[in-house]
PDB file of C-alpha atoms in Angstrom:
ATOM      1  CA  UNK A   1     116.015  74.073 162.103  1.00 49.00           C
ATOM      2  CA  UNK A   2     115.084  74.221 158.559  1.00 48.00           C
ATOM      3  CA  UNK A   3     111.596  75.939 159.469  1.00 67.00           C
ATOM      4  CA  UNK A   4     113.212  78.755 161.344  1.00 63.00           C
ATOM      5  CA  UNK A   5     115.903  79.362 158.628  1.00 65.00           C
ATOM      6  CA  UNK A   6     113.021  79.677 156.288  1.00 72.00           C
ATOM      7  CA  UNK A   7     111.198  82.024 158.689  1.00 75.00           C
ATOM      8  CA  UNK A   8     114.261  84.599 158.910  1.00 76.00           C
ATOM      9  CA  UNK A   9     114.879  84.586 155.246  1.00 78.00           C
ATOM     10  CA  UNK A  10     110.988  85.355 154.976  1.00 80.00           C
ATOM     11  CA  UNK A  11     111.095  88.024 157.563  1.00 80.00           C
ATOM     12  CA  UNK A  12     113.844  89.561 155.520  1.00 83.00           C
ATOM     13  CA  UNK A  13     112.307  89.387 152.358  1.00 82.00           C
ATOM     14  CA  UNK A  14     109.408  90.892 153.825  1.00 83.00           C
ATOM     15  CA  UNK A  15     111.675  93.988 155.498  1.00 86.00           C
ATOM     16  CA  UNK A  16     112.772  94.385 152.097  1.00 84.00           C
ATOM     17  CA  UNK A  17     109.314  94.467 150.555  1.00 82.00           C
ATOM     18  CA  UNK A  18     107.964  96.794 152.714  1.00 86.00           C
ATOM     19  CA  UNK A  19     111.081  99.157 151.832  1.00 86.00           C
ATOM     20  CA  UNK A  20     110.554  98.834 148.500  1.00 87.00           C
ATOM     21  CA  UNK A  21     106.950  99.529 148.665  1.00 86.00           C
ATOM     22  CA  UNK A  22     107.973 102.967 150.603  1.00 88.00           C
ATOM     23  CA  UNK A  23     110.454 103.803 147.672  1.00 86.00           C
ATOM     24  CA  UNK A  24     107.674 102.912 145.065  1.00 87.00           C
ATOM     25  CA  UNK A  25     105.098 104.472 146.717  1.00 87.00           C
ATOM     26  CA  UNK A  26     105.099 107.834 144.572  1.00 83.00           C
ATOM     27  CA  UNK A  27     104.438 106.392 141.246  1.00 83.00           C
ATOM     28  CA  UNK A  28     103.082 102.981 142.523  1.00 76.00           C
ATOM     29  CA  UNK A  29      99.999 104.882 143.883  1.00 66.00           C
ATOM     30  CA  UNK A  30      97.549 101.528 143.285  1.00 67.00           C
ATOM     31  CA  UNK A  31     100.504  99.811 145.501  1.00 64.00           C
ATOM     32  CA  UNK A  32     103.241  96.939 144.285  1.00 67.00           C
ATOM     33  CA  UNK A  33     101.877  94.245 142.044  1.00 71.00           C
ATOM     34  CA  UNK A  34     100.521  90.734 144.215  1.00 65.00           C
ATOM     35  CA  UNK A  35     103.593  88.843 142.291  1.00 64.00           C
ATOM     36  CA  UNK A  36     105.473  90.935 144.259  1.00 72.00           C
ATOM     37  CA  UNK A  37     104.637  89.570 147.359  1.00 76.00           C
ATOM     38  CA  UNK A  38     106.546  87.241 149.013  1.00 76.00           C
ATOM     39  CA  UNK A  39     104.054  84.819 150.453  1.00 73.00           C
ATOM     40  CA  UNK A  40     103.723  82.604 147.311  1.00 73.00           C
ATOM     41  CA  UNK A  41     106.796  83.611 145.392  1.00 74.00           C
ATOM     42  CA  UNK A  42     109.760  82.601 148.049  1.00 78.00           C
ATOM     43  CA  UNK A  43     111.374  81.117 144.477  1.00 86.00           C
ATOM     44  CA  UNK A  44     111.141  84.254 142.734  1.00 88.00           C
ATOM     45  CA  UNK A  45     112.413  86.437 145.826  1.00 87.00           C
ATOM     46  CA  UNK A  46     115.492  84.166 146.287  1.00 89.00           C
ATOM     47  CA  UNK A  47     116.458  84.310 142.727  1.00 91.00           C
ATOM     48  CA  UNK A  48     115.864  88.347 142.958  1.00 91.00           C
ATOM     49  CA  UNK A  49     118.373  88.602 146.416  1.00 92.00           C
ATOM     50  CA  UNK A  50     120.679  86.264 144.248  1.00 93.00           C
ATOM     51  CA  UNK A  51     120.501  88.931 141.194  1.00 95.00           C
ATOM     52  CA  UNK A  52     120.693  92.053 144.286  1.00 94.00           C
ATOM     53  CA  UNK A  53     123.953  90.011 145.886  1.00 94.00           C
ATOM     54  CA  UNK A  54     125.527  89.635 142.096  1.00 96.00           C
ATOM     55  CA  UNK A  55     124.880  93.066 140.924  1.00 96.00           C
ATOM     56  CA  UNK A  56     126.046  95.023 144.372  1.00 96.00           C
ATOM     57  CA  UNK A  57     129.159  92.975 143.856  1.00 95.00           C
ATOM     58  CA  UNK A  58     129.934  93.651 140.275  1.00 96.00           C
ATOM     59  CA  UNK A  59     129.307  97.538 140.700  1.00 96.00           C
ATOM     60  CA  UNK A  60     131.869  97.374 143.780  1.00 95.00           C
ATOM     61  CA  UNK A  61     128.145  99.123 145.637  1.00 95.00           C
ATOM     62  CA  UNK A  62     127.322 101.379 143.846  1.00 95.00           C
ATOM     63  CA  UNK A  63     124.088  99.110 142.241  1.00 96.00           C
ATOM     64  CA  UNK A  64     122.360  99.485 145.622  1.00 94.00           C
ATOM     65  CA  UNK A  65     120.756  96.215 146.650  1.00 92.00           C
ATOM     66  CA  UNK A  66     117.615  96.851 147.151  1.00 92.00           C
ATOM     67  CA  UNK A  67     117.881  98.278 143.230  1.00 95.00           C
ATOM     68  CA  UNK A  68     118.783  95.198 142.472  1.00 95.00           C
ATOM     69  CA  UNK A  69     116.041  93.102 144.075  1.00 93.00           C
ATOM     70  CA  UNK A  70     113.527  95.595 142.304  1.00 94.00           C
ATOM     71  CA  UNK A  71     115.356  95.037 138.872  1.00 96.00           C
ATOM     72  CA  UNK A  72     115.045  90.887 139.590  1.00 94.00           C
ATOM     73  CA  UNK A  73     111.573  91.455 140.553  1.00 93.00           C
ATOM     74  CA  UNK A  74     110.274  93.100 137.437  1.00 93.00           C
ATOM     75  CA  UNK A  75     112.551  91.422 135.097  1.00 94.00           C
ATOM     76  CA  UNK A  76     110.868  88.220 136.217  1.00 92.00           C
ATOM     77  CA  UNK A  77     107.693  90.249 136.113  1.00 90.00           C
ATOM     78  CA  UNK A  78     108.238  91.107 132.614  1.00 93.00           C
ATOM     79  CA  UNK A  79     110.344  88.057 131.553  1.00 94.00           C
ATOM     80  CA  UNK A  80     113.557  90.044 130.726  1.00 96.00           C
ATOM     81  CA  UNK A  81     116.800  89.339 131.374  1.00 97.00           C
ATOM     82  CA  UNK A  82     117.918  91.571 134.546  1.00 97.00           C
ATOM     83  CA  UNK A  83     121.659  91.226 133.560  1.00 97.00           C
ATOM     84  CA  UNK A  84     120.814  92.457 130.029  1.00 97.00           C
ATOM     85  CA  UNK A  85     119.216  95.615 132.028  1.00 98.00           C
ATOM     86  CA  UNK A  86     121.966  95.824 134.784  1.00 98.00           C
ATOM     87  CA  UNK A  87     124.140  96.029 131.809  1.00 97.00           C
ATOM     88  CA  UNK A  88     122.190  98.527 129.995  1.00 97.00           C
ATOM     89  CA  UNK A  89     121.581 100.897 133.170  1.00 97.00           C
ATOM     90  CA  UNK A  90     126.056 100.531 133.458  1.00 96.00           C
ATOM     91  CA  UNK A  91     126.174 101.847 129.908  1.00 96.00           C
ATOM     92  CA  UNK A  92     123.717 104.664 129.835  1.00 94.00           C
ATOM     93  CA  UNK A  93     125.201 105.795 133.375  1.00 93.00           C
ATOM     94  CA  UNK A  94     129.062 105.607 132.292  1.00 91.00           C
ATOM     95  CA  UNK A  95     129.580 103.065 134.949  1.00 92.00           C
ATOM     96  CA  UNK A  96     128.479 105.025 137.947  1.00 93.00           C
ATOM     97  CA  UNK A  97     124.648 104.268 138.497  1.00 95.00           C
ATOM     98  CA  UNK A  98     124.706 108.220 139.091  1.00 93.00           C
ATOM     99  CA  UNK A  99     120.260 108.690 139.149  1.00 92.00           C
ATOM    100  CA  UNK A 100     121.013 112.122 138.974  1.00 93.00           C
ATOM    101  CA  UNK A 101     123.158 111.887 136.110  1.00 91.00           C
ATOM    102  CA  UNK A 102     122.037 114.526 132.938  1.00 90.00           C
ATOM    103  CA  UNK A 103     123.567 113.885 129.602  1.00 84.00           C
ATOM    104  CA  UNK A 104     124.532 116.458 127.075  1.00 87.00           C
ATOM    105  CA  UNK A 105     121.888 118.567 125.113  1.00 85.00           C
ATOM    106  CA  UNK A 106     121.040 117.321 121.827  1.00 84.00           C
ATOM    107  CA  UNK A 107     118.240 118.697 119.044  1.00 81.00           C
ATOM    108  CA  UNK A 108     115.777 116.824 121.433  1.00 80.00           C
ATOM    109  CA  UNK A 109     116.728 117.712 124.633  1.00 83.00           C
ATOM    110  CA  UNK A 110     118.874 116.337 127.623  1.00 91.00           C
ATOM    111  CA  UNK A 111     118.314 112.404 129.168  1.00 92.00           C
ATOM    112  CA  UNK A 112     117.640 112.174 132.616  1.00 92.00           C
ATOM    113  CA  UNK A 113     118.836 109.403 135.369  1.00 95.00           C
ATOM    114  CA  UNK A 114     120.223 106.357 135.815  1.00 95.00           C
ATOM    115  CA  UNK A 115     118.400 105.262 132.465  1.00 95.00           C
ATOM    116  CA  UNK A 116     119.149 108.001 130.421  1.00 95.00           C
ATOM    117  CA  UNK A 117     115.425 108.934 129.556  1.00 95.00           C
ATOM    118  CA  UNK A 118     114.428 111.589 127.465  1.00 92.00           C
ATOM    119  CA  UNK A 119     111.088 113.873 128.212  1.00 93.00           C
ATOM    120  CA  UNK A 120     109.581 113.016 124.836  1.00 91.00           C
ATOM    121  CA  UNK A 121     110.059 109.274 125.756  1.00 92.00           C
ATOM    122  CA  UNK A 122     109.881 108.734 129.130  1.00 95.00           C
ATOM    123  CA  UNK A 123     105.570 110.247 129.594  1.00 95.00           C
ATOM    124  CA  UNK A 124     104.508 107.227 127.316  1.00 95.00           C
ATOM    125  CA  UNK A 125     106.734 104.563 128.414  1.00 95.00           C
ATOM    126  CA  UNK A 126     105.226 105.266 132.050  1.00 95.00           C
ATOM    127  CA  UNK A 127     101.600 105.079 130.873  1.00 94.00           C
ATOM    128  CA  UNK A 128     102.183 101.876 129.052  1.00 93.00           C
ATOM    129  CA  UNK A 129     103.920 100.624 133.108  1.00 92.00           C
ATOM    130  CA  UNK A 130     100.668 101.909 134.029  1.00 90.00           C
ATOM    131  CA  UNK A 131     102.636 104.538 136.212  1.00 91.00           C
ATOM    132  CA  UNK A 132     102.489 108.134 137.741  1.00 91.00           C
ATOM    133  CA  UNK A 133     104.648 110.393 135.836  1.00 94.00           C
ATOM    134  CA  UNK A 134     106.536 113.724 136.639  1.00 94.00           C
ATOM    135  CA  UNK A 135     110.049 114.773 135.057  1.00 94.00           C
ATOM    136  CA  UNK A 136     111.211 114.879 138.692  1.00 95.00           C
ATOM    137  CA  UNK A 137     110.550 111.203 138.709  1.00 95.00           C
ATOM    138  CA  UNK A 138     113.782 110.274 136.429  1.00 96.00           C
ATOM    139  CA  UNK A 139     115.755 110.539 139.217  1.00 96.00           C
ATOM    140  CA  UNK A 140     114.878 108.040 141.097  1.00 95.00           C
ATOM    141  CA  UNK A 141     116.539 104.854 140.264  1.00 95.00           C
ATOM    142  CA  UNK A 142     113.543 102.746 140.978  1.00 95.00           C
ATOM    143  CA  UNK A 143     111.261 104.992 138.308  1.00 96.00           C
ATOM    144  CA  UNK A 144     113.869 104.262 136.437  1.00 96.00           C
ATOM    145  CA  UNK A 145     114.967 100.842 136.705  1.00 97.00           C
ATOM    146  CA  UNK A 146     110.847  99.940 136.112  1.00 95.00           C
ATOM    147  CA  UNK A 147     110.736 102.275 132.786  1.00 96.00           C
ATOM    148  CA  UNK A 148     114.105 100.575 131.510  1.00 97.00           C
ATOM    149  CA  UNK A 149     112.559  97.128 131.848  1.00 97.00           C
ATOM    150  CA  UNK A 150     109.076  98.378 130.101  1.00 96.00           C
ATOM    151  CA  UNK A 151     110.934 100.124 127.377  1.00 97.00           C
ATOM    152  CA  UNK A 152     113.212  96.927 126.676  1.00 97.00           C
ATOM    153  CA  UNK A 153     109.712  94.539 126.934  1.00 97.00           C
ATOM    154  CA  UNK A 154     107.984  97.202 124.522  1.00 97.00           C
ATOM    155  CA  UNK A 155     111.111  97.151 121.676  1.00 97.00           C
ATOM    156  CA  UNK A 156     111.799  93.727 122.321  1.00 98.00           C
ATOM    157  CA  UNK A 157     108.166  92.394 121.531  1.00 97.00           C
ATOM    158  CA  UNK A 158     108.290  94.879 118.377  1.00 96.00           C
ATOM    159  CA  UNK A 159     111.135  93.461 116.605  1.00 97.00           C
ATOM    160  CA  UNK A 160     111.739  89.749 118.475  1.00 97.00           C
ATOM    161  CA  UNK A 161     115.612  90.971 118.059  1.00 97.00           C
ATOM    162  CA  UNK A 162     117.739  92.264 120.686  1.00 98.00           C
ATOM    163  CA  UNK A 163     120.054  93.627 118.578  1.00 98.00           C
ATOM    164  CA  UNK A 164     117.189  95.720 117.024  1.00 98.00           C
ATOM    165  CA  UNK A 165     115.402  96.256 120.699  1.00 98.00           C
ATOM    166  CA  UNK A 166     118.934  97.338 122.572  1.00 98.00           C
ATOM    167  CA  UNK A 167     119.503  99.727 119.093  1.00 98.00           C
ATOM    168  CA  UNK A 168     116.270 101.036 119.356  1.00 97.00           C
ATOM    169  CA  UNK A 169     116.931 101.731 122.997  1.00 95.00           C
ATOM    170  CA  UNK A 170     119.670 104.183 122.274  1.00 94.00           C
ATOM    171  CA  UNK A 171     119.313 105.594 119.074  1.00 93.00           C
ATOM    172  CA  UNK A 172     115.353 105.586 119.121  1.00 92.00           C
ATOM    173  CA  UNK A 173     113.000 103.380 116.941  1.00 93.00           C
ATOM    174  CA  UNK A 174     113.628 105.985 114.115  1.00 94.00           C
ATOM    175  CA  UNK A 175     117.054 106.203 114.815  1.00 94.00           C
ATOM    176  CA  UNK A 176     116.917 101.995 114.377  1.00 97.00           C
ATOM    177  CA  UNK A 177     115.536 102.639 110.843  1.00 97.00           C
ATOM    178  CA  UNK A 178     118.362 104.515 109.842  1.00 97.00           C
ATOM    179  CA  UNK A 179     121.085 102.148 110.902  1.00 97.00           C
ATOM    180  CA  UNK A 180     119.623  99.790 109.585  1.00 97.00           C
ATOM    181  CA  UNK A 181     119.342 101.714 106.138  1.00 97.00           C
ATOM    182  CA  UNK A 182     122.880 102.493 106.717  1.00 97.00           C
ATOM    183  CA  UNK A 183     124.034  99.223 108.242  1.00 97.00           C
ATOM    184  CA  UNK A 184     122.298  96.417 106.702  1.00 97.00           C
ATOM    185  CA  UNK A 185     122.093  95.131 110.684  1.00 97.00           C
ATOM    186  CA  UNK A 186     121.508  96.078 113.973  1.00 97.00           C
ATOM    187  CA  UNK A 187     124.596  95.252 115.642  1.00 97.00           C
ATOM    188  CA  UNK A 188     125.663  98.251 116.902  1.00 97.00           C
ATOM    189  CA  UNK A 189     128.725  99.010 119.035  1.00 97.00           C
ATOM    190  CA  UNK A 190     125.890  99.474 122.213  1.00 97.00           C
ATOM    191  CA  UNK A 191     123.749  96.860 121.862  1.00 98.00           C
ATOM    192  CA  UNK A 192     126.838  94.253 121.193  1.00 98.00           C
ATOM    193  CA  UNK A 193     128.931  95.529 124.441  1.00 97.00           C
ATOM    194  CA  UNK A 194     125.683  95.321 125.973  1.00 97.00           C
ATOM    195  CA  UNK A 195     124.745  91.583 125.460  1.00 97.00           C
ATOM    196  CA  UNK A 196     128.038  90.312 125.908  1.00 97.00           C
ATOM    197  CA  UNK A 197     128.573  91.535 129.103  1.00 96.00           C
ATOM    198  CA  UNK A 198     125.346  90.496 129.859  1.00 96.00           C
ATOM    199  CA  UNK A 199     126.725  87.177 129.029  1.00 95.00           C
ATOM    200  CA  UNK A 200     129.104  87.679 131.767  1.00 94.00           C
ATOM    201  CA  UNK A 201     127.049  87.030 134.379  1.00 92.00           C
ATOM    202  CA  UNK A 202     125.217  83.621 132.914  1.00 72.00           C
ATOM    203  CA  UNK A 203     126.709  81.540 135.614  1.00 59.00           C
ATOM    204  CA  UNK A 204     124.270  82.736 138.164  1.00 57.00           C
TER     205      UNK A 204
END
């Protein structure tokens, strides 16, 4: 009994795999990474569907699953926190997920998707990934569920400080400089919300 209950939940993991791997396909041109397959890594494929389940409820839907089994996926990948991304992704979106979503023009241009990137940011942060990149490609909340969890990697591993990293995330890593100069800290309004909501979802 146990076998064949193991058997389905591979089958489905492997459904799912192969639809991510279509959604990824684009930028993923080399193909998804081996620890994403799911012969060897059952564990880390359960604990992803258990982020997907969490994160489709908390959004009341609109956090598609199968965006959340990517997040899990590369957050394990890339040993961030998906909740700290989740939460990130509900901030920069206004609580929609919208991956179409533009925000308003600034001195540097407009951000772009469900991650809020901006075209002088988001070319670099893909060729660190190691990924194709196009403007167009902003849109798509998978792009841009794998740049948020680079980006967050990247600042985090420059300052050891989330604070700093999730500061740095919205303001820029010159923008972090000045509030810092300004603030004597990096506890800004966005990176505290951010982290404690985070926080939330610790019981998983």
């Amino acid at each position: 009994m146990l076998a064949h209950a193991e058997k389905l939940e591979r089958d489905a993991y492997l459904a799912e795999y192969q639809k991510i791997e279509k959604a990824t396909a684009f930028f993923k041109t080399d193909g998804l990474d081996t620890s994403f397959n799911v012969e060897g890594n059952g564990d880390t494929w359960k604990k992803a569907k258990q982020v997907s389940d969490a994160l489709y409820q908390d959004s009341d839907g609109h956090f598609e699953q199968s965006w959340g089994l990517y997040l899990g996926l590369i957050a394990d990948q890339k040993d961030v926190d998906p909740f700290l991304v989740y939460e990130l992704l509900k901030v920069e979106s206004g609580t929609t997920f919208d991956e179409k979503a533009v925000g308003p023009e600034t001195k540097y241009g407009h951000a772009y998707g469900m991650a809020q990137f901006m075209t002088n940011t988001a070319p670099w942060i893909a060729d660190m990934a190691e990924l194709e990149y196009e403007q167009e490609y902003l849109f798509n909340p998978y792009y841009a569920i794998h740049l948020s969890v680079q980006y967050l990697q990247f600042l985090y591993d420059q300052y050891e400080d989330w604070d700093k990293a999730l500061t740095a995330y919205h303001r820029g890593m010159g923008g972090l400089q000045t509030y810092l100069a300004e603030n004597g800290h990096a506890k800004s309004d966005y990176a505290v919300t951010i982290q404690q909501q985070a926080r939330t979802h610790d019981s998983l």
